[in-house]
């Protein structure tokens, strides 16, 4: 076994230098207690030398009764690196907003040190706590200890992936709904869909409290729930003046950047034409003490974002322009289930809902999920004249008898 | 006695991890102020003040480091901390006098404080060679090299606006880099090497054929074994076939590398969310420090810092100056690969005579 980096990993050792925290130092420190981490270092050094990865496709591994939550991982140099012949990942569903107590973190660390490599990602791309690297035998015991401690696995494969959210009303004045509560509620409500893959492909949900979208929901979630409001931006004129006195050039920095030019400043009073405001957040972002979202708050629901695989990347597009977000969230749950029903029935294998929506056409999709088309859903009406009318009139062949 | 096997309990309720000041001011925060790099304060309608100190993390952390964070949280924040959507760690402080000693301890542990406001925040990234089967480059190593170079932009607030960098080690984009100010994307450039020996044992041939977005894969019999053949001219190296079939490996040390994309964003502030666009088609994998990549990213950052207006994101800046000037200012050579040739490619052609001659 390689000693702690000594001459064993010269390339990786380079990455212990510099001001940014080093993942190599993390693996080395963890290797003091874990043979697996020592082997991982040597395997990674090999990848650095050869410029190629040494991990194989995952096999089907998991915990009893679940189809998701574990990513099988095996290296392709098993004889040289038997310690990490299996090196599976567990995805553990994080608490909404990624809040922890020190005790909760220590509990996870203790479990993971007993049963796995001791390496983690805080957090994975979808938001889960990632426990990086253990053997097949350790999966069930890890799961048992995690659940006893109050944690459960997250999603993987063709299931509902672990929903995630921004910090929301816990620490943000701009949250237009309770992102943490909705995320937690949806996650608990759809446990079966999260643990047992039964969809054409993955389905991600992300809850952002305002259009700043700190969880990148519009790019990274099949369903993006983005907070917004429909009444007037609240203005504290004295604080507007104070912002200007503090050096903000309100005309240049705020008004000129407004996408609909709906904001005016005459040096003493800030006026907003709220009917033309598109809730972009720029003016509020620049003057948090002076401006805040209105009181009639809710969310816009958008659908369909995904990365390029298979048919190209998509951003989510508007499905519901405005909806009040209030427990028990029946309207949202019902909408999600209608989408899943139609997509589950007609979606192709590995076809995300955004691609499906484009294949069948947004108009047809809306009909099937029983949502009325509205102009907020489109950037502009169609430019091409090839319209698929479904019915046409025929001349009646015989006069109907009187 | 065996304990009952629990399943489907879901995540722990976040409420039990919230500090008392958050419970008291939940949904009732009035405004926030950024006090200095990496430090902000939220003031509630009640007048309560909650201070946040944000520090960098490498995302890949051992239990030892997480326990260090837990110890700091006990020492300064009654045990309360959180992580951000960009993998930073945040300490939640009620006693303002704890801020300086906490920052000192964090810096001694090697965790720079910053990433709030007009700064370059942490790089969202994927697993790379550390733990992924489809990586075309490493993730953590490239990120470490780039952030070592840009660390001053994380710990300062001297840049025009926000700049979000993300890295994905292949086109699957677990890091969803496709809407970032600067995206670093691992790419393959050689068609799959077909393993005819075992393909029909491991893979479902109809699934493999159906997986190809350009219909380049056909069933074939090779040396008496059912397998597939690939029209290499149609391959655009997406690796979707490899995802459904391990017998079609894509990784290739001579041809894999990194591409650089610019101008995407997810926020709705000012301009609408938009995809990143290709800036540099290919840079080589050059571990351990990927100097070609760090130089390219630094160049992009510096052109933006020097020329963008206040609040202008990378994409907004490029929209204002136009792509021809972007290529001129950055010294990046414009090549055939910059022009889209997949679905809807025509929408990206310049369809007007409005040009800066």
XYZ file of C-alpha atoms in Angstrom:
759
model
C 0.000 0.000 0.000
C 1.280 3.450 -0.869
C 2.448 5.508 2.006
C 0.614 8.717 2.561
C 1.555 10.309 -0.725
C 5.258 9.834 -0.154
C 6.698 9.497 -3.653
C 3.634 7.457 -4.529
C 1.577 10.235 -6.063
C 3.825 12.993 -7.379
C 1.239 14.455 -9.754
C -1.511 14.599 -7.166
C 0.916 16.037 -4.641
C 1.131 19.082 -6.903
C -2.531 19.694 -6.181
C -1.861 20.099 -2.480
C -0.183 23.418 -3.239
C -2.017 26.717 -3.701
C -4.621 28.701 -1.757
C -7.775 26.760 -2.681
C -8.683 23.831 -0.391
C -7.278 20.614 -1.821
C -9.311 17.482 -2.486
C -6.017 15.572 -2.593
C -5.263 16.572 0.990
C -8.761 15.432 1.897
C -8.225 11.999 0.357
C -4.800 11.681 1.988
C -6.084 12.619 5.423
C -8.949 10.158 5.075
C -6.466 7.498 3.923
C -4.921 7.527 7.383
C -7.887 5.461 8.499
C -9.057 3.919 5.246
C -7.143 1.546 2.975
C -9.706 2.300 0.301
C -8.649 5.935 0.191
C -5.006 4.953 -0.174
C -5.945 2.791 -3.143
C -8.122 5.564 -4.564
C -5.157 7.953 -4.477
C -2.967 5.503 -6.374
C -5.688 4.794 -8.918
C -6.232 8.519 -9.437
C -2.494 9.082 -9.866
C -2.619 6.402 -12.548
C -5.435 8.307 -14.286
C -3.360 11.473 -14.133
C -0.435 9.647 -15.743
C -2.530 7.961 -18.420
C -5.101 10.760 -18.929
C -7.971 8.335 -18.696
C -10.459 7.232 -16.055
C -10.469 3.754 -14.505
C -14.053 3.357 -13.364
C -16.518 1.037 -15.012
C -20.247 1.302 -15.455
C -22.251 0.645 -12.329
C -23.923 -2.700 -11.940
C -27.255 -3.087 -10.263
C -26.613 -2.750 -6.557
C -28.761 -1.235 -3.883
C -30.551 -1.769 -0.650
C -33.467 -4.130 -0.266
C -36.734 -2.823 -1.662
C -35.250 0.270 -3.284
C -34.273 0.679 -6.918
C -32.516 3.993 -6.448
C -30.122 5.732 -4.083
C -27.010 3.663 -4.737
C -24.667 4.086 -7.689
C -22.683 0.931 -8.344
C -19.039 1.564 -9.111
C -16.196 -0.868 -9.952
C -12.697 -0.135 -11.163
C -11.258 -1.733 -14.307
C -7.946 -2.699 -12.648
C -9.401 -5.003 -10.004
C -6.268 -7.051 -9.449
C -4.098 -4.041 -8.829
C -6.661 -2.195 -6.771
C -8.655 -4.852 -4.890
C -9.387 -2.487 -1.992
C -11.673 -0.480 -4.257
C -12.861 -3.304 -6.503
C -16.314 -2.187 -5.386
C -16.546 1.487 -4.558
C -20.240 2.304 -4.584
C -21.850 5.657 -3.882
C -24.788 6.188 -1.561
C -26.939 9.243 -2.134
C -28.423 10.409 1.162
C -31.373 12.782 1.030
C -30.232 16.068 2.561
C -32.458 18.198 4.774
C -34.155 21.051 2.870
C -31.870 24.060 2.494
C -28.779 22.053 3.539
C -29.105 23.124 7.182
C -27.331 20.946 9.748
C -26.408 20.833 13.357
C -22.884 19.787 14.256
C -24.329 16.687 15.940
C -26.180 15.614 12.788
C -23.009 15.970 10.727
C -20.986 13.986 13.252
C -23.584 11.229 13.224
C -23.279 10.896 9.442
C -19.465 10.986 9.681
C -19.403 8.242 12.325
C -21.688 5.969 10.306
C -19.715 6.539 7.153
C -16.384 5.946 8.846
C -17.652 2.605 10.154
C -19.057 1.441 6.841
C -17.285 3.210 4.003
C -14.306 5.151 2.748
C -14.996 8.246 4.839
C -15.090 10.385 1.689
C -18.095 12.531 0.856
C -19.339 15.245 -1.408
C -21.115 18.041 0.402
C -23.092 17.942 -1.794
C -23.788 16.196 -5.112
C -25.111 18.021 -8.141
C -28.747 17.228 -7.408
C -28.273 18.155 -3.762
C -27.847 14.852 -1.930
C -25.189 14.127 0.640
C -22.866 11.872 -1.347
C -21.155 9.058 0.531
C -18.382 8.134 -1.841
C -17.145 4.591 -1.906
C -18.059 1.371 -0.128
C -18.458 -2.317 -0.844
C -21.648 -4.161 -1.723
C -21.673 -5.886 1.684
C -21.697 -2.586 3.509
C -24.693 -1.074 1.707
C -27.409 -2.620 3.835
C -25.654 -2.004 7.197
C -24.980 1.624 6.206
C -28.606 2.062 5.221
C -29.794 0.516 8.499
C -27.705 2.914 10.561
C -28.677 5.907 8.455
C -32.387 5.246 8.815
C -32.027 4.664 12.549
C -30.385 8.103 12.671
C -33.282 9.626 10.715
C -31.731 9.797 7.256
C -32.955 8.066 4.090
C -31.527 7.565 0.618
C -32.096 9.965 -2.278
C -33.016 9.224 -5.866
C -31.068 7.771 -8.773
C -31.936 6.249 -12.125
C -35.332 6.747 -13.723
C -37.141 7.981 -10.645
C -38.057 11.250 -8.993
C -34.688 12.628 -8.010
C -34.141 14.220 -4.637
C -35.921 17.593 -4.736
C -33.839 20.551 -3.606
C -34.362 24.207 -2.800
C -32.700 27.508 -2.021
C -32.295 28.854 1.517
C -35.762 30.369 1.197
C -37.562 32.111 4.058
C -35.082 30.613 6.516
C -32.590 33.328 5.605
C -33.756 35.352 2.658
C -36.098 38.305 2.514
C -36.902 37.641 -1.133
C -38.444 34.173 -0.720
C -41.908 34.381 -2.277
C -42.988 31.049 -0.796
C -41.713 28.524 1.710
C -39.254 26.614 -0.463
C -38.039 24.441 2.412
C -41.498 23.345 3.461
C -42.656 22.603 -0.087
C -39.483 20.651 -0.861
C -39.733 18.616 2.317
C -43.435 18.008 1.784
C -43.097 16.882 -1.853
C -40.153 14.644 -0.949
C -42.131 12.886 1.777
C -45.293 12.708 -0.312
C -43.511 11.040 -3.246
C -41.252 8.599 -1.358
C -42.320 5.664 -3.496
C -41.570 7.507 -6.739
C -38.223 8.592 -5.298
C -37.013 5.156 -4.225
C -38.489 2.933 -6.934
C -37.678 3.966 -10.496
C -40.732 3.583 -12.726
C -40.510 6.554 -15.081
C -39.166 6.786 -18.663
C -36.196 8.688 -17.198
C -35.244 10.918 -14.277
C -37.514 13.694 -12.996
C -35.979 16.515 -10.985
C -37.800 19.150 -8.956
C -36.168 22.308 -7.684
C -37.783 25.047 -5.636
C -36.378 28.575 -5.942
C -37.841 31.302 -3.760
C -37.473 34.141 -6.267
C -36.463 34.767 -9.884
C -32.777 34.989 -8.893
C -33.064 31.192 -8.876
C -30.146 30.330 -6.580
C -30.741 26.596 -7.137
C -30.552 26.963 -10.929
C -33.952 25.335 -11.212
C -34.673 26.692 -14.687
C -31.577 24.926 -16.037
C -31.388 21.860 -13.841
C -34.883 20.704 -12.939
C -37.574 19.023 -15.005
C -39.978 20.983 -12.831
C -38.803 24.429 -11.784
C -40.916 26.178 -9.161
C -39.759 29.797 -9.072
C -41.166 32.277 -6.567
C -42.723 35.494 -7.843
C -45.423 38.035 -6.957
C -48.236 39.786 -8.792
C -48.831 43.006 -6.893
C -46.561 45.998 -6.471
C -42.912 46.098 -5.506
C -42.739 47.648 -2.061
C -40.746 50.892 -2.018
C -39.224 52.688 0.939
C -38.489 56.101 -0.639
C -36.253 57.194 2.234
C -34.057 54.120 1.730
C -33.938 54.774 -2.035
C -32.539 58.204 -1.298
C -30.144 56.701 1.230
C -28.907 54.240 -1.416
C -28.226 57.110 -3.801
C -26.463 59.075 -1.071
C -24.346 55.992 -0.400
C -23.076 56.114 -3.988
C -25.534 54.101 -6.064
C -26.259 55.793 -9.404
C -29.946 54.945 -9.548
C -30.550 56.116 -13.108
C -27.558 54.299 -14.569
C -27.293 51.248 -12.307
C -30.962 50.574 -11.685
C -33.313 52.262 -14.195
C -31.143 51.710 -17.274
C -30.823 48.021 -16.447
C -34.561 47.441 -16.116
C -35.526 45.049 -18.956
C -38.926 46.694 -19.517
C -37.896 50.233 -18.569
C -40.744 50.356 -16.082
C -38.832 52.179 -13.370
C -38.256 55.931 -13.137
C -36.212 58.088 -10.788
C -36.474 61.878 -10.726
C -33.996 62.410 -7.931
C -36.573 62.395 -5.171
C -39.113 59.691 -5.966
C -38.787 56.215 -7.442
C -41.807 55.140 -9.523
C -42.458 51.658 -10.835
C -45.037 50.767 -13.459
C -45.786 47.392 -11.886
C -48.033 46.231 -14.731
C -44.973 46.195 -16.964
C -42.591 44.771 -14.382
C -41.439 41.251 -15.310
C -40.152 40.504 -11.766
C -36.549 40.187 -12.909
C -35.249 41.191 -9.430
C -32.521 43.545 -10.634
C -33.771 46.692 -8.891
C -34.520 44.738 -5.718
C -31.074 43.084 -5.845
C -29.365 46.455 -6.050
C -31.358 48.071 -3.228
C -32.342 45.368 -0.715
C -33.149 47.899 1.981
C -35.313 50.073 -0.255
C -37.232 47.595 -2.405
C -38.870 44.243 -1.797
C -41.207 41.868 -3.606
C -44.923 42.550 -3.224
C -47.225 40.826 -0.748
C -49.339 38.754 -3.162
C -46.718 36.070 -3.548
C -46.663 32.682 -5.216
C -44.670 30.979 -7.936
C -44.292 30.385 -11.629
C -44.069 26.693 -12.525
C -41.882 25.840 -15.503
C -41.241 22.464 -17.062
C -38.613 20.605 -18.983
C -35.017 21.662 -18.260
C -32.239 19.187 -18.863
C -28.616 18.808 -19.888
C -27.767 17.817 -23.520
C -28.229 14.039 -23.414
C -30.114 12.862 -25.578
C -31.695 15.466 -27.859
C -29.949 18.649 -26.698
C -30.079 20.870 -23.616
C -33.299 22.609 -22.654
C -34.332 25.342 -20.262
C -37.650 24.928 -18.509
C -40.558 26.789 -20.081
C -43.630 28.289 -18.469
C -46.436 25.911 -17.585
C -48.314 27.828 -14.878
C -47.631 31.581 -14.913
C -48.783 32.108 -11.340
C -49.930 29.833 -8.578
C -50.318 30.352 -4.850
C -48.030 27.977 -2.972
C -49.801 26.944 0.179
C -49.979 23.682 2.141
C -51.128 21.012 1.607
C -50.036 21.768 -2.004
C -52.728 19.523 -3.499
C -52.910 21.491 -6.724
C -49.164 21.050 -7.368
C -49.168 17.368 -6.430
C -52.128 16.773 -8.709
C -50.384 18.602 -11.573
C -47.220 16.540 -11.050
C -49.222 13.312 -11.129
C -51.031 14.286 -14.337
C -47.676 15.010 -15.957
C -46.235 11.710 -14.754
C -49.284 9.799 -15.993
C -49.064 11.141 -19.529
C -45.266 11.032 -19.764
C -45.124 7.614 -18.087
C -47.626 6.218 -20.571
C -46.216 7.708 -23.768
C -42.628 8.768 -23.047
C -39.867 6.774 -24.716
C -37.138 5.065 -22.730
C -34.664 7.749 -21.548
C -36.813 10.600 -22.809
C -36.953 13.471 -20.337
C -40.251 15.267 -19.927
C -38.872 18.354 -21.736
C -37.996 16.303 -24.798
C -41.320 14.494 -24.596
C -43.176 17.794 -24.448
C -41.402 18.935 -27.621
C -42.008 15.658 -29.424
C -45.749 15.594 -28.801
C -46.054 19.383 -29.044
C -46.733 21.717 -26.145
C -50.352 22.210 -27.277
C -51.097 18.486 -27.227
C -49.192 18.082 -23.987
C -51.310 20.759 -22.326
C -54.532 19.114 -23.486
C -53.473 15.802 -21.994
C -52.474 17.232 -18.641
C -55.549 19.472 -18.615
C -53.863 22.851 -18.540
C -55.270 25.704 -20.655
C -52.844 27.328 -23.121
C -52.022 30.959 -22.273
C -49.686 33.423 -24.015
C -47.315 33.496 -21.019
C -46.160 30.038 -22.138
C -44.522 31.212 -25.345
C -41.860 33.691 -26.421
C -43.976 34.389 -29.500
C -46.752 32.662 -31.479
C -45.797 30.244 -34.210
C -44.024 31.535 -37.318
C -44.773 28.541 -39.491
C -48.204 28.105 -41.095
C -48.325 24.302 -40.996
C -51.043 23.887 -38.407
C -52.278 20.422 -37.468
C -56.013 21.023 -37.312
C -57.609 17.903 -35.960
C -61.096 18.244 -37.425
C -62.750 19.714 -40.479
C -66.301 20.270 -41.678
C -67.861 18.120 -44.378
C -70.797 18.949 -46.617
C -73.749 16.916 -45.468
C -74.635 14.378 -48.125
C -78.337 14.326 -47.441
C -80.669 16.889 -46.133
C -81.577 16.094 -42.622
C -85.215 15.233 -42.474
C -87.284 17.889 -40.939
C -33.151 -7.992 19.460
C -33.047 -6.815 15.895
C -34.255 -3.290 15.339
C -37.084 -2.771 12.912
C -35.922 -2.177 9.340
C -36.982 1.328 8.405
C -37.643 2.406 4.829
C -39.229 5.391 3.103
C -38.781 7.654 6.093
C -37.628 10.501 3.837
C -35.154 13.189 4.801
C -35.036 14.573 8.332
C -37.219 17.611 8.812
C -35.093 20.700 8.250
C -36.846 22.462 11.118
C -34.891 20.555 13.698
C -31.628 21.851 12.262
C -32.584 25.538 12.126
C -30.961 27.815 14.711
C -33.348 29.587 17.124
C -32.794 32.971 15.467
C -33.990 31.539 12.151
C -37.024 29.957 13.728
C -37.863 33.298 15.325
C -37.448 35.257 12.088
C -38.553 32.635 9.568
C -40.164 34.401 6.598
C -39.735 37.718 8.385
C -36.326 38.865 7.215
C -36.346 42.503 6.176
C -33.118 43.052 4.266
C -29.504 41.980 4.052
C -26.193 43.768 3.667
C -22.847 42.467 2.481
C -20.376 43.667 5.080
C -17.184 42.508 3.417
C -16.098 39.611 1.216
C -17.720 36.431 2.467
C -19.652 38.097 5.286
C -23.263 39.249 5.210
C -25.887 40.165 7.744
C -29.633 39.595 7.534
C -31.847 41.864 9.604
C -35.295 40.727 10.601
C -38.436 42.796 11.057
C -37.800 42.093 14.741
C -34.440 43.842 14.508
C -32.597 40.552 15.071
C -29.358 40.207 13.153
C -27.982 36.980 11.687
C -24.422 37.021 10.384
C -23.276 34.564 7.738
C -19.656 33.701 7.025
C -19.169 31.806 3.763
C -16.052 29.709 3.137
C -14.773 27.690 0.204
C -14.847 23.928 0.220
C -13.381 21.438 -2.253
C -16.767 19.604 -2.240
C -14.882 16.323 -1.985
C -14.253 16.144 1.743
C -13.332 13.490 4.235
C -15.169 12.973 7.504
C -12.232 14.643 9.275
C -12.858 17.949 7.556
C -16.599 17.789 8.165
C -15.883 17.225 11.863
C -13.597 20.281 11.764
C -16.532 22.298 10.456
C -18.772 20.829 13.148
C -16.236 21.854 15.800
C -16.134 25.411 14.418
C -19.920 25.516 14.411
C -19.927 24.462 18.075
C -17.287 27.026 18.933
C -18.889 30.010 17.212
C -22.469 29.255 16.149
C -24.091 27.022 18.789
C -23.573 24.151 16.383
C -25.419 25.608 13.380
C -24.133 25.628 9.812
C -25.291 24.995 6.290
C -23.986 24.376 2.814
C -24.829 26.373 -0.299
C -25.974 25.338 -3.755
C -22.396 25.969 -4.922
C -20.801 23.736 -2.290
C -19.601 26.488 0.003
C -20.009 26.117 3.760
C -21.810 28.832 5.728
C -21.561 29.484 9.432
C -24.596 31.141 11.013
C -23.565 33.571 13.729
C -25.574 35.663 16.172
C -22.661 37.153 18.114
C -20.853 39.563 15.793
C -17.646 39.318 17.810
C -17.303 35.705 16.697
C -16.832 36.636 13.041
C -13.143 37.539 13.111
C -11.968 34.572 15.195
C -14.036 32.215 12.990
C -12.481 33.626 9.828
C -9.037 33.264 11.362
C -9.720 29.612 12.223
C -11.131 28.925 8.746
C -8.120 30.448 7.086
C -5.804 28.402 9.279
C -7.653 25.298 8.143
C -7.091 26.412 4.537
C -10.612 27.579 3.680
C -10.703 31.044 2.102
C -13.702 33.206 3.028
C -15.582 34.933 0.206
C -17.853 34.185 -2.730
C -20.664 36.619 -1.799
C -21.889 39.490 -3.980
C -19.874 40.616 -6.968
C -17.294 37.848 -6.778
C -16.417 34.562 -8.383
C -18.072 31.863 -6.304
C -17.078 28.226 -5.931
C -17.053 26.071 -9.066
C -19.909 23.597 -9.260
C -18.434 20.371 -10.595
C -18.738 16.652 -11.143
C -16.777 13.519 -10.129
C -14.248 13.180 -12.944
C -11.589 10.516 -12.755
C -12.131 10.283 -8.976
C -15.300 8.284 -9.375
C -16.969 8.372 -12.792
C -17.061 5.894 -15.667
C -17.759 8.375 -18.453
C -15.356 11.222 -17.605
C -13.431 12.840 -20.454
C -11.346 14.830 -17.990
C -10.854 15.055 -14.253
C -13.138 17.397 -12.332
C -11.640 18.092 -8.905
C -8.132 18.595 -10.288
C -9.149 21.109 -12.951
C -11.306 22.956 -10.435
C -8.481 23.083 -7.904
C -6.077 24.448 -10.528
C -8.544 27.069 -11.807
C -9.579 28.235 -8.331
C -5.978 28.403 -7.102
C -5.513 30.847 -9.941
C -8.752 32.790 -9.364
C -8.808 32.674 -5.564
C -8.307 36.434 -5.324
C -11.605 36.936 -7.131
C -13.322 34.696 -4.559
C -11.908 36.547 -1.558
C -12.416 39.999 -3.124
C -15.396 41.887 -4.544
C -13.648 43.841 -7.266
C -15.413 42.365 -10.293
C -18.295 43.922 -12.282
C -20.952 41.420 -11.276
C -21.468 37.783 -10.470
C -19.437 35.215 -12.346
C -20.421 31.569 -12.107
C -18.018 28.897 -13.304
C -19.015 25.252 -13.589
C -17.293 22.094 -14.749
C -18.753 18.895 -16.132
C -16.429 16.062 -17.072
C -18.602 14.844 -19.963
C -21.673 15.808 -21.965
C -23.984 14.138 -19.450
C -23.347 17.318 -17.474
C -24.157 16.166 -13.953
C -22.876 19.639 -13.176
C -25.452 21.161 -15.562
C -22.839 23.594 -16.757
C -24.868 24.624 -19.772
C -26.072 27.899 -18.219
C -22.847 29.218 -16.638
C -20.870 32.397 -17.219
C -17.906 30.148 -17.908
C -18.345 26.406 -18.378
C -15.527 23.901 -18.569
C -16.742 20.777 -20.315
C -14.911 17.483 -20.812
C -15.310 16.147 -24.349
C -14.523 12.998 -26.280
C -13.435 13.252 -29.909
C -13.131 9.659 -31.027
C -16.048 7.326 -31.827
C -16.631 4.374 -29.484
C -14.287 1.412 -29.757
C -16.698 -1.449 -30.257
C -15.988 -4.520 -28.120
C -17.506 -7.121 -30.448
C -16.435 -9.968 -28.098
C -18.843 -9.131 -25.354
C -21.319 -6.611 -26.736
C -24.138 -9.073 -27.279
C -23.676 -10.496 -23.780
C -23.756 -7.144 -21.995
C -25.965 -4.900 -24.104
C -29.446 -4.913 -25.636
C -28.703 -4.215 -29.295
C -32.065 -2.521 -30.080
C -31.492 -0.170 -27.128
C -28.014 0.630 -28.394
C -29.312 1.387 -31.889
C -32.127 3.534 -30.496
C -29.789 5.470 -28.202
C -27.991 7.270 -31.013
C -29.397 10.748 -31.702
C -27.948 10.773 -35.226
C -28.866 7.171 -36.152
C -25.208 6.280 -36.682
C -25.502 2.828 -35.106
C -26.808 -0.244 -36.967
C -27.041 -3.908 -35.994
C -24.297 -6.002 -37.594
C -22.746 -9.446 -37.407
C -19.002 -9.381 -36.820
C -16.986 -12.620 -36.868
C -20.180 -14.562 -36.453
C -21.295 -12.575 -33.402
C -24.243 -10.229 -33.288
C -22.970 -6.750 -32.596
C -23.284 -3.232 -34.010
C -21.487 -1.079 -36.550
C -21.058 2.663 -36.325
C -21.013 5.174 -39.141
C -18.169 7.208 -37.690
C -18.921 10.230 -39.877
C -22.230 10.616 -38.055
C -20.764 10.344 -34.562
C -20.807 13.569 -32.545
C -19.266 11.938 -29.459
C -22.241 12.400 -27.141
C -21.549 8.994 -25.508
C -25.216 8.244 -25.140
C -24.574 4.782 -26.599
C -21.886 4.168 -23.983
C -24.359 5.095 -21.286
C -26.639 2.253 -22.350
C -23.840 -0.120 -23.396
C -20.516 -0.548 -21.557
C -19.074 -2.353 -24.596
C -18.787 0.955 -26.461
C -16.108 2.826 -24.477
C -15.484 6.422 -25.504
C -12.601 7.458 -23.278
C -9.400 7.930 -25.245
C -6.290 9.546 -23.795
C -5.128 10.938 -27.146
C -8.409 12.596 -28.056
C -10.194 13.501 -24.836
C -9.940 17.023 -23.496
C -11.819 20.121 -22.475
C -13.978 22.742 -24.204
C -14.808 26.176 -22.797
C -18.247 27.812 -22.980
C -19.308 31.316 -22.002
C -22.226 33.631 -21.379
C -24.892 31.453 -19.788
C -26.931 32.359 -16.738
C -29.865 31.042 -14.729
C -30.899 34.165 -12.868
C -33.723 36.264 -14.341
C -32.070 39.513 -13.259
C -32.054 42.005 -16.159
C -31.746 39.504 -19.040
C -33.506 36.154 -19.338
C -31.781 32.868 -18.430
C -29.699 31.599 -21.314
C -27.363 28.825 -22.413
C -23.595 29.112 -22.512
C -22.037 29.321 -25.986
C -18.862 27.741 -27.287
C -15.738 29.858 -26.809
C -12.918 27.331 -27.195
C -13.635 24.000 -28.935
C -10.733 22.030 -27.501
C -7.944 22.216 -24.956
C -5.809 19.211 -24.046
C -5.923 17.292 -20.784
C -2.678 18.292 -19.177
C -2.648 17.063 -15.584
C -1.952 17.785 -12.835
C -2.597 21.509 -13.382
C -4.206 21.912 -16.807
C -2.269 25.119 -17.606
C -4.023 25.625 -20.970
C -7.371 25.615 -19.176
C -6.350 27.909 -16.318
C -4.839 30.371 -18.822
C -7.962 30.315 -20.986
C -10.290 30.890 -18.027
C -8.099 33.668 -16.628
C -8.070 35.381 -20.022
C -11.877 35.274 -20.223
C -12.231 36.545 -16.670
C -9.774 39.376 -17.228
C -11.412 40.556 -20.469
C -14.733 40.625 -18.629
C -13.356 42.347 -15.522
C -11.677 45.006 -17.617
C -14.505 45.722 -20.050
C -17.869 44.810 -18.560
C -20.126 47.440 -17.057
C -21.323 47.267 -13.475
C -23.681 44.278 -12.937
C -23.076 42.962 -16.459
C -22.777 39.194 -16.496
C -20.454 37.590 -19.067
C -23.338 36.936 -21.484
C -24.775 40.422 -21.118
C -21.339 41.878 -21.761
C -20.930 39.787 -24.929
C -24.449 40.695 -26.077
C -23.523 44.349 -25.851
C -20.185 44.132 -27.641
C -21.122 41.381 -30.127
C -19.423 38.054 -30.764
C -16.928 39.298 -33.377
C -15.513 41.750 -30.856
C -15.547 39.092 -28.158
C -13.296 36.882 -30.275
C -11.059 39.838 -31.071
C -10.768 41.009 -27.481
C -10.042 37.552 -26.118
C -7.703 36.607 -28.967
C -9.592 33.339 -29.396
C -9.478 32.014 -32.941
C -12.911 31.501 -34.520
C -13.151 28.058 -36.102
C -15.617 25.859 -37.943
C -16.485 24.091 -34.686
C -17.983 27.305 -33.321
C -20.838 27.056 -35.840
C -23.684 24.815 -34.719
C -24.643 21.936 -37.012
C -27.156 19.995 -34.896
C -30.923 20.545 -34.706
C -32.104 24.162 -35.036
C -28.563 25.222 -35.987
C -29.996 27.854 -38.323
C -31.421 29.779 -35.404
C -27.866 30.616 -34.368
C -26.854 32.115 -37.714
C -26.685 35.895 -37.842
C -29.847 36.874 -39.651
C -29.398 40.616 -40.148
C -26.950 43.105 -41.583
C -26.422 44.751 -38.210
C -22.693 44.294 -37.975
C -19.916 46.413 -36.494
C -17.843 46.907 -39.677
